[in-house]
Short mmCIF file of C-alpha atoms in Angstrom, two decimals:
data_model
loop_
_atom_site.label_atom_id
_atom_site.label_comp_id
_atom_site.label_asym_id
_atom_site.label_seq_id
_atom_site.Cartn_x
_atom_site.Cartn_y
_atom_site.Cartn_z
CA UNK A 22 -11.52 5.09 12.31
CA UNK A 23 -10.51 3.66 8.96
CA UNK A 24 -11.62 6.05 6.24
CA UNK A 25 -13.10 5.31 2.83
CA UNK A 26 -10.59 5.85 0.04
CA UNK A 27 -10.91 7.86 -3.17
CA UNK A 28 -8.54 6.56 -5.83
CA UNK A 29 -7.77 8.12 -9.20
CA UNK A 30 -6.62 5.67 -11.87
CA UNK A 31 -4.08 6.59 -14.52
CA UNK A 32 -3.65 4.62 -17.73
CA UNK A 33 -0.01 4.54 -18.75
CA UNK A 34 1.19 3.56 -22.23
CA UNK A 35 4.89 3.41 -23.11
CA UNK A 36 5.60 5.40 -19.95
CA UNK A 37 3.14 8.20 -20.68
CA UNK A 38 -0.25 8.96 -19.14
CA UNK A 39 -2.97 8.38 -21.72
CA UNK A 40 -5.89 10.81 -21.93
CA UNK A 41 -3.88 13.27 -19.86
CA UNK A 42 -5.52 16.65 -20.00
CA UNK A 43 -3.41 19.74 -19.81
CA UNK A 44 -4.48 21.55 -16.64
CA UNK A 45 -2.83 24.79 -15.86
CA UNK A 46 -1.30 23.13 -12.80
CA UNK A 47 0.48 20.58 -14.99
CA UNK A 48 3.38 21.40 -17.24
CA UNK A 49 3.28 17.97 -18.82
CA UNK A 50 0.00 16.11 -18.43
CA UNK A 51 1.55 13.00 -19.96
CA UNK A 52 4.17 12.66 -17.24
CA UNK A 53 3.02 10.06 -14.68
CA UNK A 54 5.12 11.68 -11.95
CA UNK A 55 3.63 15.12 -12.50
CA UNK A 56 0.12 13.68 -12.55
CA UNK A 57 0.85 11.74 -9.37
CA UNK A 58 2.13 14.87 -7.62
CA UNK A 59 -0.98 16.70 -8.70
CA UNK A 60 -3.35 14.04 -7.37
CA UNK A 61 -1.31 13.85 -4.19
CA UNK A 62 -1.83 17.59 -3.64
CA UNK A 63 -5.55 17.15 -4.35
CA UNK A 64 -5.91 14.71 -1.44
CA UNK A 65 -6.10 11.38 -3.28
CA UNK A 66 -5.81 8.50 -0.80
CA UNK A 67 -3.99 6.18 -3.20
CA UNK A 68 -3.22 5.98 -6.89
CA UNK A 69 -3.63 3.16 -9.37
CA UNK A 70 -1.42 2.99 -12.45
CA UNK A 71 -2.67 0.71 -15.17
CA UNK A 72 0.03 -0.17 -17.68
CA UNK A 73 -1.64 -0.57 -21.07
CA UNK A 74 1.62 -0.86 -22.99
CA UNK A 75 0.96 -3.41 -25.68
CA UNK A 76 4.41 -4.73 -26.45
CA UNK A 77 6.13 -6.73 -23.77
CA UNK A 78 9.63 -5.55 -24.70
CA UNK A 79 8.69 -2.06 -23.60
CA UNK A 80 7.57 -3.15 -20.15
CA UNK A 81 10.83 -2.05 -18.57
CA UNK A 82 9.66 1.52 -19.12
CA UNK A 83 6.95 0.98 -16.51
CA UNK A 84 9.54 -0.09 -13.94
CA UNK A 85 11.27 3.27 -14.43
CA UNK A 86 7.95 5.09 -14.05
CA UNK A 87 7.27 3.23 -10.80
CA UNK A 88 10.72 4.09 -9.48
CA UNK A 89 10.34 7.77 -10.29
CA UNK A 90 6.86 7.92 -8.74
CA UNK A 91 8.04 6.19 -5.54
CA UNK A 92 10.85 8.69 -5.16
CA UNK A 93 8.65 11.70 -5.88
CA UNK A 94 5.50 11.17 -3.86
CA UNK A 95 5.04 9.84 -0.37
CA UNK A 96 1.69 8.17 -0.86
CA UNK A 97 0.63 4.61 -1.62
CA UNK A 98 0.06 3.33 -5.13
CA UNK A 99 -0.91 0.15 -6.95
CA UNK A 100 0.37 -0.95 -10.34
CA UNK A 101 -1.43 -3.33 -12.67
CA UNK A 102 -1.74 -4.31 -16.30
CA UNK A 103 0.02 -7.20 -17.98
CA UNK A 104 1.36 -8.69 -14.73
CA UNK A 105 2.10 -12.29 -15.68
CA UNK A 106 4.24 -13.97 -13.05
CA UNK A 107 6.04 -13.78 -9.71
CA UNK A 108 9.01 -11.96 -11.25
CA UNK A 109 6.76 -9.19 -12.62
CA UNK A 110 5.33 -8.70 -9.14
CA UNK A 111 8.74 -8.74 -7.50
CA UNK A 112 10.11 -6.20 -10.00
CA UNK A 113 7.20 -3.81 -9.49
CA UNK A 114 7.39 -4.08 -5.68
CA UNK A 115 11.15 -3.62 -5.81
CA UNK A 116 10.67 -0.54 -7.95
CA UNK A 117 8.39 0.95 -5.29
CA UNK A 118 4.80 -0.12 -5.92
CA UNK A 119 2.94 -0.78 -2.66
CA UNK A 120 0.53 -3.20 -4.23
CA UNK A 121 0.36 -5.05 -7.53
CA UNK A 122 -2.84 -6.05 -9.27
CA UNK A 123 -3.30 -9.14 -11.39
CA UNK A 124 -6.18 -10.09 -13.61
CA UNK A 125 -5.92 -12.59 -16.48
CA UNK A 126 -2.76 -14.30 -15.22
CA UNK A 127 -4.34 -15.01 -11.83
CA UNK A 128 -7.40 -16.56 -13.45
CA UNK A 129 -5.25 -18.74 -15.72
CA UNK A 130 -2.87 -19.68 -12.90
CA UNK A 131 -4.67 -19.32 -9.56
CA UNK A 132 -1.63 -20.76 -7.74
CA UNK A 133 0.10 -17.49 -8.60
CA UNK A 134 -2.08 -15.85 -5.94
CA UNK A 135 -1.10 -18.31 -3.22
CA UNK A 136 2.60 -18.24 -4.13
CA UNK A 137 2.89 -14.46 -4.29
CA UNK A 138 0.75 -13.72 -1.24
CA UNK A 139 2.87 -16.11 0.79
CA UNK A 140 6.07 -14.53 -0.44
CA UNK A 141 5.18 -10.84 -0.42
CA UNK A 142 2.22 -10.82 1.98
CA UNK A 143 -1.49 -10.72 1.10
CA UNK A 144 -1.62 -6.98 1.70
CA UNK A 145 0.15 -6.26 -1.59
CA UNK A 146 -1.72 -8.72 -3.84
CA UNK A 147 -4.72 -7.12 -5.52
CA UNK A 148 -6.98 -9.11 -7.81
CA UNK A 149 -8.60 -7.05 -10.55
CA UNK A 150 -11.91 -8.41 -11.74
CA UNK A 151 -13.92 -7.43 -14.82
CA UNK A 152 -17.50 -8.54 -14.33
CA UNK A 153 -20.46 -8.36 -16.68
CA UNK A 154 -24.07 -9.06 -15.84
CA UNK A 155 -25.35 -12.28 -17.40
CA UNK A 156 -28.29 -12.15 -19.76
CA UNK A 157 -31.12 -14.02 -18.05
CA UNK A 158 -31.06 -17.42 -19.67
CA UNK A 159 -32.80 -20.65 -18.93
CA UNK A 160 -30.57 -23.19 -17.27
CA UNK A 161 -27.98 -20.58 -16.32
CA UNK A 162 -27.78 -18.96 -12.91
CA UNK A 163 -28.21 -15.18 -12.65
CA UNK A 164 -25.25 -13.10 -11.64
CA UNK A 165 -22.09 -11.78 -13.25
CA UNK A 166 -19.69 -13.40 -15.64
CA UNK A 167 -15.95 -13.03 -15.30
CA UNK A 168 -14.07 -11.57 -18.28
CA UNK A 169 -10.36 -11.60 -19.04
CA UNK A 170 -7.97 -9.93 -21.48
CA UNK A 171 -9.11 -6.43 -20.61
CA UNK A 172 -12.77 -7.34 -20.85
CA UNK A 173 -12.51 -8.84 -24.32
CA UNK A 174 -12.85 -12.53 -23.48
CA UNK A 175 -15.69 -14.12 -21.50
CA UNK A 176 -14.70 -17.04 -19.27
CA UNK A 177 -18.09 -18.53 -18.39
CA UNK A 178 -16.89 -18.38 -14.79
CA UNK A 179 -19.03 -16.74 -12.14
CA UNK A 180 -17.33 -13.53 -11.00
CA UNK A 181 -18.38 -13.85 -7.36
CA UNK A 182 -17.28 -17.49 -7.14
CA UNK A 183 -13.90 -16.48 -8.57
CA UNK A 184 -13.53 -13.62 -6.09
CA UNK A 185 -14.26 -15.97 -3.17
CA UNK A 186 -11.65 -18.37 -4.49
CA UNK A 187 -9.11 -15.57 -4.91
CA UNK A 188 -9.68 -14.53 -1.29
CA UNK A 189 -9.15 -18.09 -0.11
CA UNK A 190 -5.90 -18.28 -2.10
CA UNK A 191 -4.54 -15.19 -0.37
CA UNK A 192 -5.64 -12.12 -2.32
CA UNK A 193 -5.55 -9.02 -0.12
CA UNK A 194 -7.91 -6.77 -2.03
CA UNK A 195 -10.37 -6.81 -4.94
CA UNK A 196 -10.42 -4.15 -7.63
CA UNK A 197 -13.89 -4.68 -9.05
CA UNK A 198 -14.89 -3.21 -12.40
CA UNK A 199 -18.44 -3.43 -13.64
CA UNK A 200 -18.24 -3.71 -17.41
CA UNK A 201 -21.90 -2.71 -17.64
CA UNK A 202 -21.39 0.53 -15.75
CA UNK A 203 -17.93 1.40 -17.02
CA UNK A 204 -17.94 4.51 -19.18
CA UNK A 205 -21.64 5.25 -18.67
CA UNK A 206 -21.22 7.89 -15.93
CA UNK A 207 -24.58 6.63 -14.60
CA UNK A 208 -23.14 5.46 -11.31
CA UNK A 209 -21.33 2.39 -10.01
CA UNK A 210 -23.04 -1.00 -10.18
CA UNK A 211 -24.32 -1.02 -6.61
CA UNK A 212 -25.82 -4.47 -6.78
CA UNK A 213 -22.59 -6.06 -7.99
CA UNK A 214 -20.43 -4.12 -5.52
CA UNK A 215 -22.67 -5.02 -2.61
CA UNK A 216 -22.77 -8.67 -3.61
CA UNK A 217 -18.98 -8.85 -3.80
CA UNK A 218 -18.41 -6.88 -0.62
CA UNK A 219 -20.76 -9.22 1.22
CA UNK A 220 -19.12 -12.34 -0.20
CA UNK A 221 -15.56 -11.65 1.00
CA UNK A 222 -13.79 -10.25 4.05
CA UNK A 223 -11.08 -8.42 2.14
CA UNK A 224 -11.41 -4.78 1.02
CA UNK A 225 -13.21 -4.02 -2.24
CA UNK A 226 -12.40 -1.10 -4.54
CA UNK A 227 -15.35 -0.27 -6.78
CA UNK A 228 -14.66 0.88 -10.32
CA UNK A 229 -16.69 1.85 -13.37
CA UNK A 230 -19.56 4.26 -13.82
CA UNK A 231 -18.77 7.24 -11.58
CA UNK A 232 -20.40 10.40 -12.93
CA UNK A 233 -21.29 12.54 -9.94
CA UNK A 234 -20.46 13.06 -6.26
CA UNK A 235 -23.57 11.15 -5.23
CA UNK A 236 -22.33 8.08 -7.14
CA UNK A 237 -19.34 7.96 -4.78
CA UNK A 238 -21.64 8.31 -1.79
CA UNK A 239 -23.90 5.52 -3.03
CA UNK A 240 -21.15 2.99 -3.72
CA UNK A 241 -19.39 3.64 -0.39
CA UNK A 242 -22.63 3.36 1.60
CA UNK A 243 -25.27 1.27 -0.22
CA UNK A 244 -22.64 -0.60 -2.24
CA UNK A 245 -20.53 -1.27 0.90
CA UNK A 246 -17.30 -0.57 -1.03
CA UNK A 247 -14.15 0.28 0.94
CA UNK A 248 -12.79 2.51 -1.79
CA UNK A 249 -14.01 4.09 -5.01
CA UNK A 250 -11.92 4.46 -8.13
CA UNK A 251 -12.44 6.79 -11.07
CA UNK A 252 -10.36 7.70 -14.08
CA UNK A 253 -11.66 10.08 -16.75
CA UNK A 254 -13.90 11.92 -14.29
CA UNK A 255 -10.81 13.17 -12.46
CA UNK A 256 -8.58 13.47 -15.54
CA UNK A 257 -11.02 15.76 -17.30
CA UNK A 258 -11.63 17.69 -14.10
CA UNK A 259 -15.35 17.04 -14.16
CA UNK A 260 -14.97 16.50 -10.44
CA UNK A 261 -12.10 17.23 -8.10
CA UNK A 262 -11.00 14.75 -5.48
CA UNK A 263 -11.31 17.44 -2.82
CA UNK A 264 -14.85 18.17 -4.00
CA UNK A 265 -15.84 14.51 -3.77
CA UNK A 266 -14.30 14.13 -0.31
CA UNK A 267 -15.93 17.29 1.02
CA UNK A 268 -19.30 16.08 -0.20
CA UNK A 269 -18.79 12.66 1.42
CA UNK A 270 -17.71 14.25 4.68
CA UNK A 271 -20.78 16.48 4.77
CA UNK A 272 -22.94 13.41 4.22
CA UNK A 273 -21.32 11.69 7.20
CA UNK A 274 -18.97 9.31 5.36
CA UNK A 275 -15.61 9.01 7.10
CA UNK A 276 -12.93 10.34 4.75
CA UNK A 277 -9.49 11.82 5.26
CA UNK A 278 -9.61 15.55 4.60
CA UNK B 2 30.74 0.17 2.12
CA UNK B 3 27.10 0.47 1.19
CA UNK B 4 25.87 2.49 -1.73
CA UNK B 5 25.63 6.17 -1.13
CA UNK B 6 22.33 7.47 -2.42
CA UNK B 7 22.32 11.12 -3.28
CA UNK B 8 20.18 12.90 -5.76
CA UNK B 9 19.98 16.46 -6.90
CA UNK B 10 17.80 18.64 -4.74
CA UNK B 11 18.48 16.76 -1.52
CA UNK B 12 19.31 18.88 1.43
CA UNK B 13 22.94 19.27 2.32
CA UNK B 14 23.92 16.49 4.68
CA UNK B 15 23.45 17.18 8.37
CA UNK B 16 25.88 14.37 9.04
CA UNK B 17 23.37 11.87 10.41
CA UNK B 18 24.27 8.48 8.97
CA UNK B 19 21.33 6.16 8.42
CA UNK B 20 21.73 2.52 7.49
CA UNK B 21 18.66 1.17 5.72
CA UNK B 22 18.55 -2.61 5.85
CA UNK B 23 17.69 -4.28 2.55
CA UNK B 24 16.78 -7.96 2.81
CA UNK B 25 16.02 -8.22 -0.86
CA UNK B 26 12.27 -8.32 -0.70
CA UNK B 27 11.03 -4.91 -1.62
CA UNK B 28 11.49 -1.28 -2.29
CA UNK B 29 13.45 1.12 -0.17
CA UNK B 30 13.27 4.09 -2.54
CA UNK B 31 10.63 6.03 -0.63
CA UNK B 32 12.34 5.54 2.75
CA UNK B 33 15.78 6.48 1.39
CA UNK B 34 14.42 9.49 -0.45
CA UNK B 35 12.55 10.70 2.64
CA UNK B 36 15.65 10.36 4.86
CA UNK B 37 17.82 12.17 2.33
CA UNK B 38 15.30 14.99 2.10
CA UNK B 39 15.93 15.64 5.81
CA UNK B 40 19.65 15.85 5.25
CA UNK B 41 20.60 12.33 6.30
CA UNK B 42 23.42 10.44 4.67
CA UNK B 43 21.63 7.20 3.82
CA UNK B 44 23.30 3.90 2.99
CA UNK B 45 21.67 0.68 1.95
CA UNK B 46 22.93 -2.39 3.77
CA UNK B 47 22.42 -5.66 1.93
CA UNK B 48 24.77 -7.85 3.96
CA UNK B 49 26.26 -7.54 7.44
CA UNK B 50 29.70 -6.88 5.94
CA UNK B 51 28.32 -3.81 4.07
CA UNK B 52 27.91 -2.10 7.41
CA UNK B 53 30.60 0.46 7.97
CA UNK B 54 29.34 3.05 10.38
CA UNK B 55 25.93 4.54 11.10
CA UNK B 56 24.14 6.52 13.77
CA UNK B 57 20.76 4.97 13.17
CA UNK B 58 19.26 1.91 11.54
CA UNK B 59 15.96 1.61 9.69
CA UNK B 60 14.44 -1.79 8.93
CA UNK B 61 11.66 -1.14 6.40
CA UNK B 62 8.59 -3.27 6.01
CA UNK B 63 8.16 -5.48 3.01
CA UNK B 64 7.26 -9.10 2.42
CA UNK B 65 6.07 -11.79 4.78
CA UNK B 66 7.46 -12.59 8.25
CA UNK B 67 8.84 -16.07 7.54
CA UNK B 68 10.84 -15.21 4.42
CA UNK B 69 12.06 -11.94 5.92
CA UNK B 70 13.32 -13.64 9.11
CA UNK B 71 15.10 -16.27 6.99
CA UNK B 72 16.71 -13.64 4.75
CA UNK B 73 17.93 -11.61 7.73
CA UNK B 74 19.65 -14.69 9.11
CA UNK B 75 21.08 -15.69 5.72
CA UNK B 76 22.71 -12.28 5.39
CA UNK B 77 23.83 -12.21 9.08
CA UNK B 78 21.75 -9.08 9.42
CA UNK B 79 19.94 -10.44 12.49
CA UNK B 80 23.17 -10.50 14.46
CA UNK B 81 24.21 -7.10 13.13
CA UNK B 82 20.92 -5.52 14.21
CA UNK B 83 21.10 -7.07 17.69
CA UNK B 84 24.72 -5.96 18.16
CA UNK B 85 24.10 -2.41 17.02
CA UNK B 86 21.01 -2.04 19.18
CA UNK B 87 23.03 -3.30 22.15
CA UNK B 88 25.64 -0.66 21.35
CA UNK B 89 22.92 1.95 21.66
CA UNK B 90 22.21 2.85 18.02
CA UNK B 91 18.72 4.20 17.45
CA UNK B 92 16.61 1.67 15.57
CA UNK B 93 13.37 2.08 13.64
CA UNK B 94 11.36 -0.87 12.34
CA UNK B 95 8.56 -0.13 9.89
CA UNK B 96 5.55 -2.47 9.45
CA UNK B 97 7.12 -5.92 8.95
CA UNK B 98 10.36 -4.37 10.22
CA UNK B 99 8.49 -3.73 13.47
CA UNK B 100 7.05 -7.25 13.56
CA UNK B 101 10.52 -8.76 13.23
CA UNK B 102 11.51 -7.17 16.57
CA UNK B 103 9.20 -9.51 18.46
CA UNK B 104 9.64 -13.17 19.44
CA UNK B 105 7.33 -14.76 16.87
CA UNK B 106 4.43 -14.20 14.50
CA UNK B 107 1.23 -16.02 13.66
CA UNK B 108 2.17 -15.31 10.04
CA UNK B 109 4.98 -17.89 10.25
CA UNK B 110 4.56 -20.23 13.21
CA UNK B 111 7.86 -21.72 14.32
CA UNK B 112 9.95 -18.95 12.77
CA UNK B 113 11.80 -16.88 15.37
CA UNK B 114 11.89 -13.10 15.21
CA UNK B 115 14.72 -10.99 16.60
CA UNK B 116 13.30 -11.28 20.12
CA UNK B 117 14.25 -7.72 21.04
CA UNK B 118 10.72 -6.88 22.16
CA UNK B 119 9.09 -9.67 24.17
CA UNK B 120 5.73 -10.53 22.66
CA UNK B 121 3.92 -11.91 19.65
CA UNK B 122 2.65 -10.73 16.29
CA UNK B 123 -0.99 -11.68 15.78
CA UNK B 124 -3.52 -11.58 12.96
CA UNK B 125 -6.61 -9.37 13.01
CA UNK B 126 -9.71 -11.41 13.75
CA UNK B 127 -11.89 -10.82 10.70
CA UNK B 128 -15.08 -10.45 12.73
CA UNK B 129 -16.90 -7.42 11.41
CA UNK B 130 -13.77 -5.94 9.83
CA UNK B 131 -11.99 -6.43 6.52
CA UNK B 132 -8.51 -7.96 6.67
CA UNK B 133 -5.96 -6.71 5.51
CA UNK B 134 -6.39 -3.35 7.21
CA UNK B 135 -5.74 -1.12 4.20
CA UNK B 136 -6.07 2.64 4.13
CA UNK B 137 -5.86 5.79 6.22
CA UNK B 138 -6.58 5.49 9.92
CA UNK B 139 -5.82 7.59 12.99
CA UNK B 140 -3.15 7.31 15.65
CA UNK B 141 -4.08 8.11 19.25
CA UNK B 142 -1.23 9.25 21.43
CA UNK B 143 -0.52 7.67 24.82
CA UNK B 144 1.38 10.60 26.28
CA UNK B 145 4.43 12.26 24.81
CA UNK B 146 7.36 10.85 22.91
CA UNK B 147 10.10 12.67 20.95
CA UNK B 148 9.10 10.67 17.85
CA UNK B 149 5.71 12.40 17.98
CA UNK B 150 6.99 15.95 18.22
CA UNK B 151 4.61 18.29 16.34
CA UNK B 152 2.31 15.37 15.46
CA UNK B 153 -1.28 16.09 16.31
CA UNK B 154 -3.31 13.50 18.15
CA UNK B 155 -5.60 11.52 15.81
CA UNK B 156 -3.54 12.28 12.71
CA UNK B 157 -4.23 10.09 9.70
CA UNK B 158 -1.54 7.68 8.49
CA UNK B 159 -1.48 4.90 5.89
CA UNK B 160 -1.78 1.27 6.97
CA UNK B 161 -1.47 -1.88 4.85
CA UNK B 162 -1.22 -5.04 6.98
CA UNK B 163 -2.98 -8.16 8.29
CA UNK B 164 -0.88 -8.62 11.46
CA UNK B 165 0.00 -6.37 14.39
CA UNK B 166 2.28 -6.53 17.42
CA UNK B 167 1.18 -7.51 20.92
CA UNK B 168 4.14 -6.62 23.15
CA UNK B 169 4.09 -8.18 26.65
CA UNK B 170 4.89 -4.77 28.14
CA UNK B 171 1.95 -2.52 27.23
CA UNK B 172 3.87 0.42 28.62
CA UNK B 173 5.95 0.65 25.44
CA UNK B 174 2.89 1.41 23.28
CA UNK B 175 3.03 5.12 22.44
CA UNK B 176 0.15 5.26 19.96
CA UNK B 177 -2.82 3.01 19.37
CA UNK B 178 -5.14 2.72 16.38
CA UNK B 179 -8.71 1.50 16.38
CA UNK B 180 -9.59 -1.26 13.93
CA UNK B 181 -12.08 -3.69 15.38
CA UNK B 182 -10.12 -3.26 18.59
CA UNK B 183 -7.27 -0.98 19.60
CA UNK B 184 -3.83 -2.18 18.54
CA UNK B 185 -0.30 -0.81 18.97
CA UNK B 186 0.55 1.46 16.01
CA UNK B 187 3.84 2.83 17.44
CA UNK B 188 6.04 1.30 20.14
CA UNK B 189 9.11 2.76 21.81
CA UNK B 190 11.48 0.95 24.14
CA UNK B 191 14.89 2.43 25.03
CA UNK B 192 16.61 3.02 21.67
CA UNK B 193 14.11 0.92 19.67
CA UNK B 194 11.11 2.30 17.80
CA UNK B 195 8.55 0.33 15.81
CA UNK B 196 5.88 1.80 13.52
CA UNK B 197 3.02 -0.29 12.14
CA UNK B 198 1.93 2.12 9.40
CA UNK B 199 4.06 3.37 6.54
CA UNK B 200 5.49 6.80 7.41
CA UNK B 201 7.13 6.92 3.98
CA UNK B 202 3.64 6.67 2.45
CA UNK B 203 1.79 8.87 4.92
CA UNK B 204 2.48 12.23 3.33
CA UNK B 205 3.12 15.14 5.69
CA UNK B 206 2.44 13.31 8.96
CA UNK B 207 4.61 10.35 8.04
CA UNK B 208 7.46 12.50 6.81
CA UNK B 209 7.39 14.51 10.04
CA UNK B 210 7.73 11.30 12.07
CA UNK B 211 10.70 10.23 9.94
CA UNK B 212 12.21 13.68 10.35
CA UNK B 213 11.75 13.40 14.12
CA UNK B 214 13.55 10.05 14.08
CA UNK B 215 16.43 11.45 12.05
CA UNK B 216 16.75 14.44 14.36
CA UNK B 217 16.54 12.45 17.63
#
């Protein structure tokens, strides 16, 4: 049986893990490879690296990080952040990423999804979506608005309509972040996750809001997510991946232990 | 001569020469690193003329069927693979590298595969399941095979694919995996092996399977 995935996310800036906390297991918490090895040993099912390097001339650093990670750990990982075109995707896949996620570029140039999924296969094209609940307003439909540029710019597009379109164009997976829930630690946005999961037939990774083990249970059951992602919760060791997976297993959710 | 990949910390070579076929569409780092860690002497083959000598060939899985089949032909790698398999070299195809062994694929109608395993590559029917099939799923053994030495039945391995192989001869299926329906996750015919999941991404279980292949 296919298991539900638990995915830690690491923000990487100029080749270093941001917000890396120095655990006793880690000699250098800022080293993406060391962090990856640590999460691997903890039982993570996949990793996501988000490159938040601001300047484009430093982007080559990320390629080196990806190469070193691919040669150090034998587990799958996705790389995203600032992916602009087919060449970026090719370079990251060539360096060893299993999947590449796109956000703003895909919304600005939807044909990028069809071109890259045809060339590299849908299974490695992940569309990252930042969605924010719309204020109830007369004349406007309820639902979630799609944001770009790291959640800074509203698009007026409906997030769910965009996700359906991305699926049709060849996206293989959705990495869904609720901007309302993100950082609150009050739980994932179950309503949004369920709505998206029901709207498409590709896997959905839920992100934003995890604060406790029961939040993971809720989003993987009630929210119908295929995978759950968390960042700071794991970085700061508020929860361990093994702890989350043991809890899920006891509650009858199929996970790899 | 292909490039010799050796890094510090690799085991001393046990003399097994592995040719990893690179058709320019993705990463081979994890596969090469895994082979080297079991003492193999791994070379990357980009064109047919790079091929010097090898005991075994690995065709890793990246990209889409149509482009991959075209690239193999462009680099005369299709002929090389067929010749070497005929000569008895052990061959391992991973994911798309497994698909390419068959006659054709629904992913690229009209594009011919290597035709070494009679049959077709088909897409999952997305009725009640999500496609692509992404994540950790179990392999169920159909009897014994040297590739599965010390691998427990129902071990978890990592899958990432929308298509799977349907060989005409069901007898070559050595493990199946359940996703909507049961499909062939490992096949073995004479000196040819095909693996649908990514052993190079499947941690301990995957590495053991690669080690088994190297030590066959």
